[in-house]
Tab-separated table of C-alpha atoms in Angstrom:
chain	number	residue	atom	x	y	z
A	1	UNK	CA	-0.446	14.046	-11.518
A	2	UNK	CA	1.429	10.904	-11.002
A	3	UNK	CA	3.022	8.196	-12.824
A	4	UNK	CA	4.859	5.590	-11.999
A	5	UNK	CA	6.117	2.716	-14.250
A	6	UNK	CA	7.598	-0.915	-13.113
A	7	UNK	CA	8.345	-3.622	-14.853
A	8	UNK	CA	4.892	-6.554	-14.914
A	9	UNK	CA	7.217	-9.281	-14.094
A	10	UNK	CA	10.371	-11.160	-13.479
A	11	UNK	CA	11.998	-14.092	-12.894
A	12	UNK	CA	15.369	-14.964	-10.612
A	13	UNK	CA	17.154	-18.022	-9.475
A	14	UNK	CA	17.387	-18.715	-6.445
A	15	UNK	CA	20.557	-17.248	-4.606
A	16	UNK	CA	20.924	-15.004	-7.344
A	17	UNK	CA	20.535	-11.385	-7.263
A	18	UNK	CA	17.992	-9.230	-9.010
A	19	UNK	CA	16.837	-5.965	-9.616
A	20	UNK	CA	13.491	-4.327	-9.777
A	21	UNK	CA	13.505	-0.861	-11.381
A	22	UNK	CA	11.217	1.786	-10.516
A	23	UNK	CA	10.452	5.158	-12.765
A	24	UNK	CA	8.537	8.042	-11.349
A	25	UNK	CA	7.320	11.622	-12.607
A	26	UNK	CA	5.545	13.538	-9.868
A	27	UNK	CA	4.774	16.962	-9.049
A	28	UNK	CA	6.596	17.747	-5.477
A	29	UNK	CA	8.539	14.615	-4.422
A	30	UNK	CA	8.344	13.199	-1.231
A	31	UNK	CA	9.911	10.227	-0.341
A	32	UNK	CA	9.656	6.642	-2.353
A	33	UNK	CA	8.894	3.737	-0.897
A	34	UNK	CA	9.361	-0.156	-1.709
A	35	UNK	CA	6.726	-2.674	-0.190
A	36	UNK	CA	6.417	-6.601	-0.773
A	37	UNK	CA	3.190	-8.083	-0.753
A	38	UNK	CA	2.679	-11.949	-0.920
A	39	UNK	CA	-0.885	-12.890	-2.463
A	40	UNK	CA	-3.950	-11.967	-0.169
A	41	UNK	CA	-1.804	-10.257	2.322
A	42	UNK	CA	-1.597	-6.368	3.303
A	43	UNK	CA	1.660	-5.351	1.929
A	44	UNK	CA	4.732	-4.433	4.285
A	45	UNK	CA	7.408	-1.723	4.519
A	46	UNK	CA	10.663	-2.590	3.158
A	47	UNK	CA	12.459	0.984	2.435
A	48	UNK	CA	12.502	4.392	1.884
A	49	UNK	CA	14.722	6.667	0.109
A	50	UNK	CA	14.074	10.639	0.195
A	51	UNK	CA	17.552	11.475	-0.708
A	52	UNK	CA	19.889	10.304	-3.390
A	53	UNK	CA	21.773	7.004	-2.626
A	54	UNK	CA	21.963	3.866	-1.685
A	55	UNK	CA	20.258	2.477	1.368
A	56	UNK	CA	20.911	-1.039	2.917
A	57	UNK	CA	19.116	-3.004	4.824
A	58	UNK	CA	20.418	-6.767	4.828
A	59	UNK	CA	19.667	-8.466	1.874
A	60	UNK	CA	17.131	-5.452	0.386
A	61	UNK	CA	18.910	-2.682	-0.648
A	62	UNK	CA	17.527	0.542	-2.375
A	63	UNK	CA	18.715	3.312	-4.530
A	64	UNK	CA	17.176	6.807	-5.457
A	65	UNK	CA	18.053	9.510	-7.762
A	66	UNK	CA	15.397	12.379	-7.885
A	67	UNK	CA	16.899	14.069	-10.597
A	68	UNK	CA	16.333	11.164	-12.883
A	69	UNK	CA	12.900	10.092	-11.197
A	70	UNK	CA	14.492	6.511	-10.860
A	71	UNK	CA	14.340	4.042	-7.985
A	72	UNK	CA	15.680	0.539	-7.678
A	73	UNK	CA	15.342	-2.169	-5.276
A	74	UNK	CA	18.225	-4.792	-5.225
A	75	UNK	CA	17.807	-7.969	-3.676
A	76	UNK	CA	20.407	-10.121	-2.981
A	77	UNK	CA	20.637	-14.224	-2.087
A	78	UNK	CA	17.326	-14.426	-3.301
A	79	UNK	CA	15.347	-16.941	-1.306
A	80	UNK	CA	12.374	-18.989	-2.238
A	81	UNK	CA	10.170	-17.126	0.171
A	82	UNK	CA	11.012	-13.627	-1.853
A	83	UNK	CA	8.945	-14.766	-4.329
A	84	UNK	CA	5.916	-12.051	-4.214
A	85	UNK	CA	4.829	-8.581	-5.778
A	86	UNK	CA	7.277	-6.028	-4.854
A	87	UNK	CA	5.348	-2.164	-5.322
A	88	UNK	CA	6.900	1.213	-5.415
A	89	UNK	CA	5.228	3.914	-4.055
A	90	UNK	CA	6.139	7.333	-4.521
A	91	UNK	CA	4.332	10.291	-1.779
A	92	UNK	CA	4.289	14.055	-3.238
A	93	UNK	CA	4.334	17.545	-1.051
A	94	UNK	CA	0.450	16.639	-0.241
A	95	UNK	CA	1.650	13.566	1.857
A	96	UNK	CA	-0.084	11.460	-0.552
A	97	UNK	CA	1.211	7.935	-1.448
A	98	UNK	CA	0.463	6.757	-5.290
A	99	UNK	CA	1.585	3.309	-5.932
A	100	UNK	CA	3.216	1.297	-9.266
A	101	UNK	CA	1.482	-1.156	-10.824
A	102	UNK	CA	4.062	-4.021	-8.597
A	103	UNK	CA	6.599	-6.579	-9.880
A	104	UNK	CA	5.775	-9.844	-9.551
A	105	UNK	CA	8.729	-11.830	-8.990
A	106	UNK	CA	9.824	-15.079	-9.246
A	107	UNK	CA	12.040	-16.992	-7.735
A	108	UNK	CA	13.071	-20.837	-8.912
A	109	UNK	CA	15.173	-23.439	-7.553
B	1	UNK	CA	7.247	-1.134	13.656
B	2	UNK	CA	3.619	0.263	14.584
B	3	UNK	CA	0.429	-1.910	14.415
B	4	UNK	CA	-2.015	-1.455	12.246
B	5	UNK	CA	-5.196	-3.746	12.870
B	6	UNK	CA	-8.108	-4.293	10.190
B	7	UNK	CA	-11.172	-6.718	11.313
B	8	UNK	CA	-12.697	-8.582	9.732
B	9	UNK	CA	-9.904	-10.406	7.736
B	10	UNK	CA	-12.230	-12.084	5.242
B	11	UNK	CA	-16.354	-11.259	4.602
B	12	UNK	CA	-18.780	-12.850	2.649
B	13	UNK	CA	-22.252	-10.975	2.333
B	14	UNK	CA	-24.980	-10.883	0.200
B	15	UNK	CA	-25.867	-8.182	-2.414
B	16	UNK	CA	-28.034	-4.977	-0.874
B	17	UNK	CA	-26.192	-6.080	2.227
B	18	UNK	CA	-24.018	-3.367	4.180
B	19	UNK	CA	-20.366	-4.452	5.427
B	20	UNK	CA	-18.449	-2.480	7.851
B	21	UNK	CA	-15.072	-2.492	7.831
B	22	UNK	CA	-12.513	-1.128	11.024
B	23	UNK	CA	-9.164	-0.032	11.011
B	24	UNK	CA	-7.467	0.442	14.263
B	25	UNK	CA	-3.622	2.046	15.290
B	26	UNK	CA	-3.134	-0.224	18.201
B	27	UNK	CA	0.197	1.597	19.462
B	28	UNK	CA	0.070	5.120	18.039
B	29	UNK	CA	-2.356	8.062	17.255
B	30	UNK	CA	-3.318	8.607	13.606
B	31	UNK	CA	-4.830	11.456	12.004
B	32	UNK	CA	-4.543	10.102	8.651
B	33	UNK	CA	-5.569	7.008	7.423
B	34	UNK	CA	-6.312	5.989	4.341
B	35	UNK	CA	-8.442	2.865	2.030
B	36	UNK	CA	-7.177	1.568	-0.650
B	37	UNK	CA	-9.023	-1.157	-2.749
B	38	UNK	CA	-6.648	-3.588	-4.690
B	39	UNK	CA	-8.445	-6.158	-7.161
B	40	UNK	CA	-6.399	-9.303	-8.315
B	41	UNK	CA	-3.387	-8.685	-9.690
B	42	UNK	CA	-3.472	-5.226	-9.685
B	43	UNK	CA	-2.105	-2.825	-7.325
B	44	UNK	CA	-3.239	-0.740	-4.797
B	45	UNK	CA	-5.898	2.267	-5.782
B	46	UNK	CA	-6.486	4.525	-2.768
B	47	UNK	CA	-10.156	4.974	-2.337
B	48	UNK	CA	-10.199	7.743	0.276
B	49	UNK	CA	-8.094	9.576	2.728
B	50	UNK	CA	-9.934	10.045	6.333
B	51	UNK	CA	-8.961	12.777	8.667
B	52	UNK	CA	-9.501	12.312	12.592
B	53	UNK	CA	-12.819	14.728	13.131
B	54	UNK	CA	-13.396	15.873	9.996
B	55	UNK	CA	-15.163	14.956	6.510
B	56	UNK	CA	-13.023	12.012	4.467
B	57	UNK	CA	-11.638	13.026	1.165
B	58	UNK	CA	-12.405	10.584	-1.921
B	59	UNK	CA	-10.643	10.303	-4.856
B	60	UNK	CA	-12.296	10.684	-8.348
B	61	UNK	CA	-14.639	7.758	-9.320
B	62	UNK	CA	-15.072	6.506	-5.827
B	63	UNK	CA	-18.866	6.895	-4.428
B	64	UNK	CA	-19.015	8.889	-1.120
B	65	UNK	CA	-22.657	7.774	-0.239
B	66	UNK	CA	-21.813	3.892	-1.219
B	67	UNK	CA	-17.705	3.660	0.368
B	68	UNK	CA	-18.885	5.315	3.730
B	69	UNK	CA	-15.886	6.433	6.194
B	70	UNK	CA	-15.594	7.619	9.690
B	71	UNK	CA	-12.721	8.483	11.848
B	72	UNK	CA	-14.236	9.120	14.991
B	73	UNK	CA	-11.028	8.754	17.013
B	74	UNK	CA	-7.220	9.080	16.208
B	75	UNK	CA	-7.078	4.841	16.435
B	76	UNK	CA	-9.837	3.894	14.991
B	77	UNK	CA	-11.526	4.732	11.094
B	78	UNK	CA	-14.825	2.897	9.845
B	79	UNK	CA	-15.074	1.914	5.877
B	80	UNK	CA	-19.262	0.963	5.287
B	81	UNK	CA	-20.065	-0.619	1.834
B	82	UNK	CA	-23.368	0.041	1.785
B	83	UNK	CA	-25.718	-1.761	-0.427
B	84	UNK	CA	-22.967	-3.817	-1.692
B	85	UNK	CA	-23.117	-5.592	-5.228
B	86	UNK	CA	-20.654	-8.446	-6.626
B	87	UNK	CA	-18.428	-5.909	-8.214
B	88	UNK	CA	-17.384	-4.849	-4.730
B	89	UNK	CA	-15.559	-7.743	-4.767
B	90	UNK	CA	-12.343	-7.124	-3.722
B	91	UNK	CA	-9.303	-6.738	-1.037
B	92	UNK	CA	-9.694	-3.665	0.653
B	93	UNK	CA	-6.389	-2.337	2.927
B	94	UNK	CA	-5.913	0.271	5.169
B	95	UNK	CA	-3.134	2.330	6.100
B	96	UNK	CA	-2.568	4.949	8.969
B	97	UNK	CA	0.137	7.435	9.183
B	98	UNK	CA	1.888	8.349	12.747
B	99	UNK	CA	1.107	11.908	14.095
B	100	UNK	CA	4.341	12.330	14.869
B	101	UNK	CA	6.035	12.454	12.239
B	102	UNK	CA	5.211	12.986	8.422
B	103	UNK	CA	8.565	10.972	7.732
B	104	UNK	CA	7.386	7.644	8.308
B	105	UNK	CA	5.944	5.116	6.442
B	106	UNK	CA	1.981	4.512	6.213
B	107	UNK	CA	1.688	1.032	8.701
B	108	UNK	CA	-0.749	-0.708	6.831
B	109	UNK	CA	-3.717	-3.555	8.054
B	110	UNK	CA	-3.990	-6.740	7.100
B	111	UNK	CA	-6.571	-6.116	4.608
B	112	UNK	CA	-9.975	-7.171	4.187
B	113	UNK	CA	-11.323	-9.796	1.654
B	114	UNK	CA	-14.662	-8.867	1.079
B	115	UNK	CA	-17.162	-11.597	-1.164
B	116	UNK	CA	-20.897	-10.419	-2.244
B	117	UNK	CA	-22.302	-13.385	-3.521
């Protein structure tokens, strides 16, 4: 099976940076991926790491390392608008996508 | 990045009702797609997986004869509450996978907020 732990919540300042940790145990990994999702909206693609390292993409920037099952997303000049829930999802050797419980941030002025 | 098109956006029906729910790749062919259901503040639990031509595959605890599915075409997959009841309640999304490549990212809908009152 899968499991996949991320913190409930969190809370940033605006302009500040956070980051939003992401542990995974899976049998035959796959690929992880980071989504935001604002309330009552379909979530949408921000990353995906299947090797170790970072990856950057403008203010979002992620980071995998598959022999510690560990994932973080790191977002920088945080803006009002980033407040949301931020998921990981982690897809094993069946193609299959299982997703975290989500981080709801917070961001204040 | 692909299109992924889910109709209706919001439903409101009444219990014993039926509610069918579409899912459409508007720019690429899918032969996976999948339904999750996501209840507030909680994250996404995928319902089903449904393959282009052939039977969907549920996951454990999800009813096959209530959560109907059909994926008669490689753009388009069906989701049918049947006989739905107020603890179908929910925000149902669905995802669809590009055939040509297993590499990318599921493109998901814009979800589906269904009310049975």
């Amino acid at each position: 099976g899968q499991n996949i732990d991320q913190p409930t919540e969190m809370t940033a300042t605006e302009g500040a940076i956070v980051q939003i940790n992401c542990t995974y145990q899976t049998s035959g990994f796959n690929g992880l991926f980071w989504y935001q999702q604002h309330a009552g909206e379909a979530p949408t693609f921000l990353s995906y790491n299947v090797l170790d390292g970072l990856e950057e993409k403008g203010r979002f920037s992620s980071f995998l390392s598959r022999s510690k099952g560990y994932s973080y997303l790191l977002l920088k000049e945080l803006q009002m608008k980033d407040s949301a829930s931020y998921l990981c999802a982690v897809r094993n050797a069946g193609n299959m996508l299982t997703f975290g419980g989500g981080t709801r941030l917070m961001v204040k002025p | 990045g692909a299109v992924v098109s889910q109709h209706p956006s919001r439903v409101i029906c009444k219990s014993g009702t039926s509610v069918k729910i579409e899912c459409r790749s508007l720019d690429f062919q899918a032969t996976t797609m999948f339904w999750y259901r996501q209840f507030p503040k909680q994250s996404l639990m995928l319902m089903a997986t449904s393959n282009e031509g052939s039977k969907a595959t549920y996951e454990q605890g999800v009813e096959k004869d209530k959560f109907l599915i059909n994926h008669a075409s490689l753009t388009l997959s069906t989701l049918t509450v049947t006989s739905a009841h107020p603890e179908d309640s929910s925000f149902y999304i669905c995802s669809a996978r590009d055939v040509r490549g297993e590499n990318t990212e599921a493109f998901f809908g814009q979800g589906t907020r269904l009310t049975v009152v």
